[in-house]
Each structure stands twice: as C-alpha cells, then as structure tokens.
GROMACS .gro file of C-alpha atoms in nm:
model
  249
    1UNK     CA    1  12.160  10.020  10.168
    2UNK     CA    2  11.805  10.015  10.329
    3UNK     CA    3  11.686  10.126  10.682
    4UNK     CA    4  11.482   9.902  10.922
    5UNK     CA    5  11.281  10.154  11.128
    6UNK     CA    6  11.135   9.919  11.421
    7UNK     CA    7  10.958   9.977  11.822
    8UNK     CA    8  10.852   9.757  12.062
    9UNK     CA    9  10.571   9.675  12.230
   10UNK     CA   10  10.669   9.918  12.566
   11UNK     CA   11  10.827  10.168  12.326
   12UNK     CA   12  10.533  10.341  12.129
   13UNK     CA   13  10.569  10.684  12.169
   14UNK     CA   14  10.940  10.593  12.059
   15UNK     CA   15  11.097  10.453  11.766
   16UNK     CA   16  11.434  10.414  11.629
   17UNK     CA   17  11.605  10.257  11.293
   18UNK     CA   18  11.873  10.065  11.193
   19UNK     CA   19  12.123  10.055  10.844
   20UNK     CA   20  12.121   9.763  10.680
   21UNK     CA   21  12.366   9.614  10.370
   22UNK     CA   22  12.184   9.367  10.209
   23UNK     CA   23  12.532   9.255   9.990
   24UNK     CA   24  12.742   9.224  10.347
   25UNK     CA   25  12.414   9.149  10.508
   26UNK     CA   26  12.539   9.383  10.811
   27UNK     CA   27  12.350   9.583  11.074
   28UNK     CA   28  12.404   9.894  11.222
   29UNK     CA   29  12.353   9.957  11.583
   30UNK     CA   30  12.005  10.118  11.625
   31UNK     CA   31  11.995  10.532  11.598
   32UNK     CA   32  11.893  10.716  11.926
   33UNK     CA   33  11.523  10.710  12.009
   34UNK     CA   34  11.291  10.921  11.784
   35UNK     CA   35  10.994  11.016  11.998
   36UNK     CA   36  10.634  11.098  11.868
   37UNK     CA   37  10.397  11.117  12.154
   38UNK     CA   38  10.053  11.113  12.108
   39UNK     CA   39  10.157  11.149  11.724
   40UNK     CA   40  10.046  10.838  11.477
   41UNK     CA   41  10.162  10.711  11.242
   42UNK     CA   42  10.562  10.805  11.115
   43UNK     CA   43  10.666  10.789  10.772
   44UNK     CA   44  11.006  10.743  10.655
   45UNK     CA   45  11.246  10.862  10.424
   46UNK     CA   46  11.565  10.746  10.300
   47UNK     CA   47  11.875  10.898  10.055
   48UNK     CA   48  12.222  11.002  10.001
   49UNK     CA   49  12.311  11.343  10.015
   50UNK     CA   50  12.638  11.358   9.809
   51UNK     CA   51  12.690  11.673   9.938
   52UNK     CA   52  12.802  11.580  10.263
   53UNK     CA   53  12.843  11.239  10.153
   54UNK     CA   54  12.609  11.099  10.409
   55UNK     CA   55  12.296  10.894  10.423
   56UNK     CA   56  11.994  11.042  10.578
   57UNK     CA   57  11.704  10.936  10.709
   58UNK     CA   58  11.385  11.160  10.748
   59UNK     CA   59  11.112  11.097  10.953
   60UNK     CA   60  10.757  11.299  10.864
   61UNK     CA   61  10.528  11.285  11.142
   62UNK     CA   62  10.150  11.353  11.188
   63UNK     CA   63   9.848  11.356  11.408
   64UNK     CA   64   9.540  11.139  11.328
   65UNK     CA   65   9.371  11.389  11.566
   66UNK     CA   66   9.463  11.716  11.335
   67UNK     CA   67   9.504  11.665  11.000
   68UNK     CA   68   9.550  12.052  10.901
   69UNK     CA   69   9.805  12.119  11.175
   70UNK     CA   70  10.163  12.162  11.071
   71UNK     CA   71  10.355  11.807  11.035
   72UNK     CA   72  10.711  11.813  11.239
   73UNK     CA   73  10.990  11.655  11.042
   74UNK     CA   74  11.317  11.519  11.155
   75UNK     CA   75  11.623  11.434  11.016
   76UNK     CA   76  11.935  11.196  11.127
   77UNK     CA   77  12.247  11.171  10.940
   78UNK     CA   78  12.397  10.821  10.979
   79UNK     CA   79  12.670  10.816  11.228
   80UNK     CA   80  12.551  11.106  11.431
   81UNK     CA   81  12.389  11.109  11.786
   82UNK     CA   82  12.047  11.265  11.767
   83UNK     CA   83  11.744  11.340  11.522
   84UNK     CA   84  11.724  11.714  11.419
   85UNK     CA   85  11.433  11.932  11.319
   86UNK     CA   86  11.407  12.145  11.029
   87UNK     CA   87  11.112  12.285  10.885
   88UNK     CA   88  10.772  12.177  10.883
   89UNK     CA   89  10.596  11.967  10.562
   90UNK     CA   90  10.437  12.231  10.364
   91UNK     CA   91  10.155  12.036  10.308
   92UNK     CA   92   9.929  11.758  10.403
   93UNK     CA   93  10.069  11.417  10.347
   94UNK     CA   94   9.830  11.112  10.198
   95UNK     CA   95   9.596  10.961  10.473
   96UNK     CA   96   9.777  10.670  10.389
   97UNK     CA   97  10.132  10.822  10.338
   98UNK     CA   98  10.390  10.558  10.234
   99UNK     CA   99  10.748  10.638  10.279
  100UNK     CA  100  10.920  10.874  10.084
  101UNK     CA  101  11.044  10.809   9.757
  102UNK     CA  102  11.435  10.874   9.689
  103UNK     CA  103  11.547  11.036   9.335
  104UNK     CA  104  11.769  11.252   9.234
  105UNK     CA  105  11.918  11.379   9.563
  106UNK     CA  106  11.537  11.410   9.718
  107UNK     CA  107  11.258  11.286   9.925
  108UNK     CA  108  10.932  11.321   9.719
  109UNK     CA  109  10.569  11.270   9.922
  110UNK     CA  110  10.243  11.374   9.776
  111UNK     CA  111   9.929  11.515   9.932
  112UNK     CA  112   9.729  11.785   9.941
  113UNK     CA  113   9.713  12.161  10.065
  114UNK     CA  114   9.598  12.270  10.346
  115UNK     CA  115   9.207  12.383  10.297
  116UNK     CA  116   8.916  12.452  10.584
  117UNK     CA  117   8.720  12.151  10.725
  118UNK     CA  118   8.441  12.234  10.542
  119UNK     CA  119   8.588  12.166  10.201
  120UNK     CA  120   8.788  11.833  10.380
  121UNK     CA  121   8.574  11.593  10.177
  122UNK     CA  122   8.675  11.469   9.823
  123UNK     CA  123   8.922  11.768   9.725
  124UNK     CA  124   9.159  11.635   9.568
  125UNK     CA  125   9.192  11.941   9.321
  126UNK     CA  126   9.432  12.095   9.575
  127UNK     CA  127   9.658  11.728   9.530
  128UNK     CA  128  10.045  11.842   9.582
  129UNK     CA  129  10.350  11.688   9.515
  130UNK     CA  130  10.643  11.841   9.752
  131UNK     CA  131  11.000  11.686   9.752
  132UNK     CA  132  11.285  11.755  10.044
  133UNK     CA  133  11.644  11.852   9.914
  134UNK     CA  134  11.879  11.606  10.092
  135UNK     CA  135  12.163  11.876  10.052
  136UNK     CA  136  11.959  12.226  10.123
  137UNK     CA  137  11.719  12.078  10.361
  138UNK     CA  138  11.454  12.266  10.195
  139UNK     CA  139  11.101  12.226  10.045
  140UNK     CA  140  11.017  12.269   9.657
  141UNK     CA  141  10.674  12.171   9.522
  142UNK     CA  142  10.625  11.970   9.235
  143UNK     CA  143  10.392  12.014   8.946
  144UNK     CA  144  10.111  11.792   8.924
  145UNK     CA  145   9.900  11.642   8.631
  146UNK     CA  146   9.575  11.744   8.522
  147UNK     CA  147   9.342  11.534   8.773
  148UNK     CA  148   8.982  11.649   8.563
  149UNK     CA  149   8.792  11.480   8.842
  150UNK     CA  150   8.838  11.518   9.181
  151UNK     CA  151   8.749  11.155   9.368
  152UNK     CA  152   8.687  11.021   9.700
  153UNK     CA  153   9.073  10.793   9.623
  154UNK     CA  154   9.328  10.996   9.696
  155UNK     CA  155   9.576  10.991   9.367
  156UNK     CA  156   9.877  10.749   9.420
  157UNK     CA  157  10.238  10.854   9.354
  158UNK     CA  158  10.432  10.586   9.254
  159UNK     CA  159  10.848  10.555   9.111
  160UNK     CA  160  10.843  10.331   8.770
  161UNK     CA  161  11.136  10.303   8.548
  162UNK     CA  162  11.329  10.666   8.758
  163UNK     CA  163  11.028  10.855   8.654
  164UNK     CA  164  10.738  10.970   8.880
  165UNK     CA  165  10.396  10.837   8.851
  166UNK     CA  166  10.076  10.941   8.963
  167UNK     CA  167   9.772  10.723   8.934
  168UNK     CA  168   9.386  10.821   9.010
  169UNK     CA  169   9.011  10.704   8.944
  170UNK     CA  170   8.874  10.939   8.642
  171UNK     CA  171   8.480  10.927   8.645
  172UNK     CA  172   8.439  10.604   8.839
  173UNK     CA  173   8.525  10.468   8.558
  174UNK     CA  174   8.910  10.414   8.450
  175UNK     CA  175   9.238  10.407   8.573
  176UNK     CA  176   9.466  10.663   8.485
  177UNK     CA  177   9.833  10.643   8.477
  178UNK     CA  178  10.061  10.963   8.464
  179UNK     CA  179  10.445  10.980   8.435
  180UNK     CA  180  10.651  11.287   8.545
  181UNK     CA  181  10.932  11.344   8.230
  182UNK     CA  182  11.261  11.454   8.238
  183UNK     CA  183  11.080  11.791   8.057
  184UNK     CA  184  10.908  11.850   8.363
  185UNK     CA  185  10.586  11.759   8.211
  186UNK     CA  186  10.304  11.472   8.257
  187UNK     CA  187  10.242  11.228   7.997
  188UNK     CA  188   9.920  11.007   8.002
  189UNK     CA  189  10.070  10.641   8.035
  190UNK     CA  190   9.733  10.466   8.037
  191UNK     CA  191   9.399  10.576   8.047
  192UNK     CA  192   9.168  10.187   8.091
  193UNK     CA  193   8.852  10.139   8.183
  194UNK     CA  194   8.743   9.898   8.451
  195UNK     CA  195   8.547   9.689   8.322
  196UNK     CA  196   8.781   9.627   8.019
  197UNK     CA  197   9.025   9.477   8.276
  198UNK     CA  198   8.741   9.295   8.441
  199UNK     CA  199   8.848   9.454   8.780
  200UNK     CA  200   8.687   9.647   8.997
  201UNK     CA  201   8.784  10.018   9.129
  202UNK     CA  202   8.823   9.929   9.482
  203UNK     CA  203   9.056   9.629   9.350
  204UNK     CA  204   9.323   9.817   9.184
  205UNK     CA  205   9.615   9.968   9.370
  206UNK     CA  206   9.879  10.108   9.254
  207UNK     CA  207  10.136  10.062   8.902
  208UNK     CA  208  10.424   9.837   9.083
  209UNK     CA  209  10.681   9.878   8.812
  210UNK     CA  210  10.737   9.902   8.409
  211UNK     CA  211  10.959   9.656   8.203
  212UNK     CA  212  11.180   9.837   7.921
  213UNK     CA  213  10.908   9.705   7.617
  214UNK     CA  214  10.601   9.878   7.763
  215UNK     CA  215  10.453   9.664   8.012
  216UNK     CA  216  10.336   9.807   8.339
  217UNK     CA  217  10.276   9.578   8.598
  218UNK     CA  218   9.892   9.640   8.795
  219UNK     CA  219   9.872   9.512   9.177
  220UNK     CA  220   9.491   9.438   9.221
  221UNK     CA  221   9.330   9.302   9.528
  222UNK     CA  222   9.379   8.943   9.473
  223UNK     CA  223   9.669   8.934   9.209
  224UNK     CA  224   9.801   9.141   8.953
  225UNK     CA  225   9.780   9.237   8.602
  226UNK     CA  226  10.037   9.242   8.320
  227UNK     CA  227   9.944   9.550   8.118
  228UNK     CA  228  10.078   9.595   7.739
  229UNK     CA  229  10.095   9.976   7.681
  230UNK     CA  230  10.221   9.920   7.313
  231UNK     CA  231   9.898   9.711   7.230
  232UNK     CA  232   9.646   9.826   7.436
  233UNK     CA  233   9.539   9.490   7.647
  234UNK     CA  234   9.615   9.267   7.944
  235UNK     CA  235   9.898   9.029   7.872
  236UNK     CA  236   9.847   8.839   8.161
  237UNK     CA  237   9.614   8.809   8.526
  238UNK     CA  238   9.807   8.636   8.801
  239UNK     CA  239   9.623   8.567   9.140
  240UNK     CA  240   9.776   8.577   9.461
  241UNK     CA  241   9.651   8.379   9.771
  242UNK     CA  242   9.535   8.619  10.007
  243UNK     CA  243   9.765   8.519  10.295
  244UNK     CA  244  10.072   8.665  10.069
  245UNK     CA  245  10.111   9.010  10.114
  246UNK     CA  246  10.360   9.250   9.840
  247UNK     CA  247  10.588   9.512   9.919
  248UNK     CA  248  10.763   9.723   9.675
  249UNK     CA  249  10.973   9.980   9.718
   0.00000   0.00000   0.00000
C-alpha cells in the first residue's frame, strides 16, 4: 500500500492524496482537501495503526517564513471524511524534510530543537529525532548519536535493513554512518574519508540501502557507490546520466 499525495496547478493552498495497491494496481478516490495556506512545503507520512486497524496518513506542515514557529500536523484515517489535528511537532523538521519514515507502529522525522535566531546558523548539536505513535497519537523523542562536530549539512536520517540510520559530515572530512540498534544504542557503521572514495562532500547523499553481507549502497551526485563494510573499500562506482533521477523510499 502507498499514498499518492498530488495538487494542481489552481489548487495550491490545497492538496489531497490517494491509496494506491501496487499488487491490484487499484486507486482510491482522492481524500477531502487538506489546506495549507500561505504554508510551504507538506511532508507526508504513512503507516498502519493495528490498533484500530487502519491506515493513516499524516501530514507535517511548515512555514518557509518562520522556521521556529510551532508546525501544525494533521492526520486522516483512510475511509474517513476529513483531516484532524492533534498536537503540534515538537521540534523543527529538516530544511529539507523528506517524508516520514514508517517502523514499528510510528512516524519517525528528524530535526532539530527549537533555539533563538541568533544561534540559527550551523547548530546541529541540538539535532533531534522525534517519532509519532500511530496508535496514541503522541510524540516521543528519540536518542541521537554522538555528532562530535556540528556542520553546515544537516545530518540525514535514513531506514536500512529495519534499523535507523543517521549520516553526517565529521570535520569536512568523512562520511559517517550511524545505525539505531534494537538496544537502543548507535553503532558507527562507517566512518570514510572523502578523498578515499574519490568523491567529494557536496556529492554524497545519503546511504540508500544495505544488502545482508555488509554492503551499503552510497547515492553520490552523478552515480553511486557500492561500499564493502566487511573489507573496508569500494566494491564498485556506477554513474548515472544526469537526466535520471532516484527515489527510494
């Protein structure tokens, strides 16, 4: 089951979504409008709550305009006839918030805490990981790992193998690569410098997924990179015209 959250060209201060079935390959009509006036861009969020037995689908808004204002969030349960509010995010979502990631019952976002204007710049010491109970409705905050240097790239939280992963930019220098246990602990993944990849910081994205021997999968600018944690090295550097774009879930 996926959602297809979609507005039109007359429609953007409204949006609404649709359930899809990729294995019937059948549509839902589309939920009622969700409007966010004035309020750009909307992030979405998708799970089961086997509580109710229901699928959900939140929506986390927030204003370019105000970053340290509270962020509404709504909720619609499939088959119902309006969005809901419940309480605001607790914190700050990622400048560049992608949509929520589903495990274990919850919605899980990371950002950062609110903190004054003055300190806006670089502080990424106050980085947060907060997920939503599909079943309570309610907010818990996550630990996060030891970032030792806060960085003008915001930390990216990523889902590889059912495990949480955060990855950052340690001294300019390497790419770090953090997984959240079923302990409740962080355990350094990989910890590579630049130039040993031959890629450059700006290049390097995110950690797309992990294969069960211990190779993580790098999406750079222009390609990615086939990464054996076992051995240490790059198994393999694929490019990707730049008129293909990736998604991953």
């Amino acid at each position: 089951m996926a959602i297809l959250p979609t507005s039109g060209k007359k429609d953007k201060d409204r949006c609404w979504v649709k359930f899809w079935n990729p294995a019937t390959k059948s549509r839902s009509p589309k939920t009622p409008y969700l409007y966010h006036p004035e309020i750009e861009p909307v992030t979405f969020g998708f799970g089961y709550d086997p509580s109710s037995e229901t699928y959900k689908v939140v929506a986390l808004l927030f204003s370019v305009d105000n970053d340290y204002h509270p962020h509404p969030v709504k909720v619609y349960n499939m088959g119902s006839d309006s969005w809901r509010s419940i309480l605001a995010f607790p914190i700050f979502p990622s400048p560049f918030c992608s949509d929520g990631i589903y495990l274990n019952g919850a919605l899980i976002w990371s950002g950062h805490h609110y903190v004054s204007h003055l300190d806006r710049a670089g502080d990424w010491d106050k980085f947060a990981i907060v997920s939503l109970d599909l079943a309570t409705e309610t907010y818990a905050e996550l630990s996060v790992p030891p970032l030792e240097m806060p960085s003008a790239l915001m930390p990216s939280l990523d889902l590889l193998k059912d495990c949480l992963c955060v990855s950052h930019v340690k001294n300019k220098t390497h790419f770090v690569l953090w997984q959240f246990g079923v302990d409740k602990s962080w355990t350094c993944l990989l910890n590579v410098n630049y130039e040993y990849i031959s890629t450059p910081r700006h290049s390097l994205r995110c950690a797309s997924c992990m294969s069960g021997n211990g190779n993580v999968l790098l999406l750079i600018e222009d390609g990615a990179i086939l990464y054996d944690l076992t051995e240490n090295r790059v198994e393999l550097r694929v490019e990707i015209p730049t008129n293909i774009y990736c998604y991953h879930d």
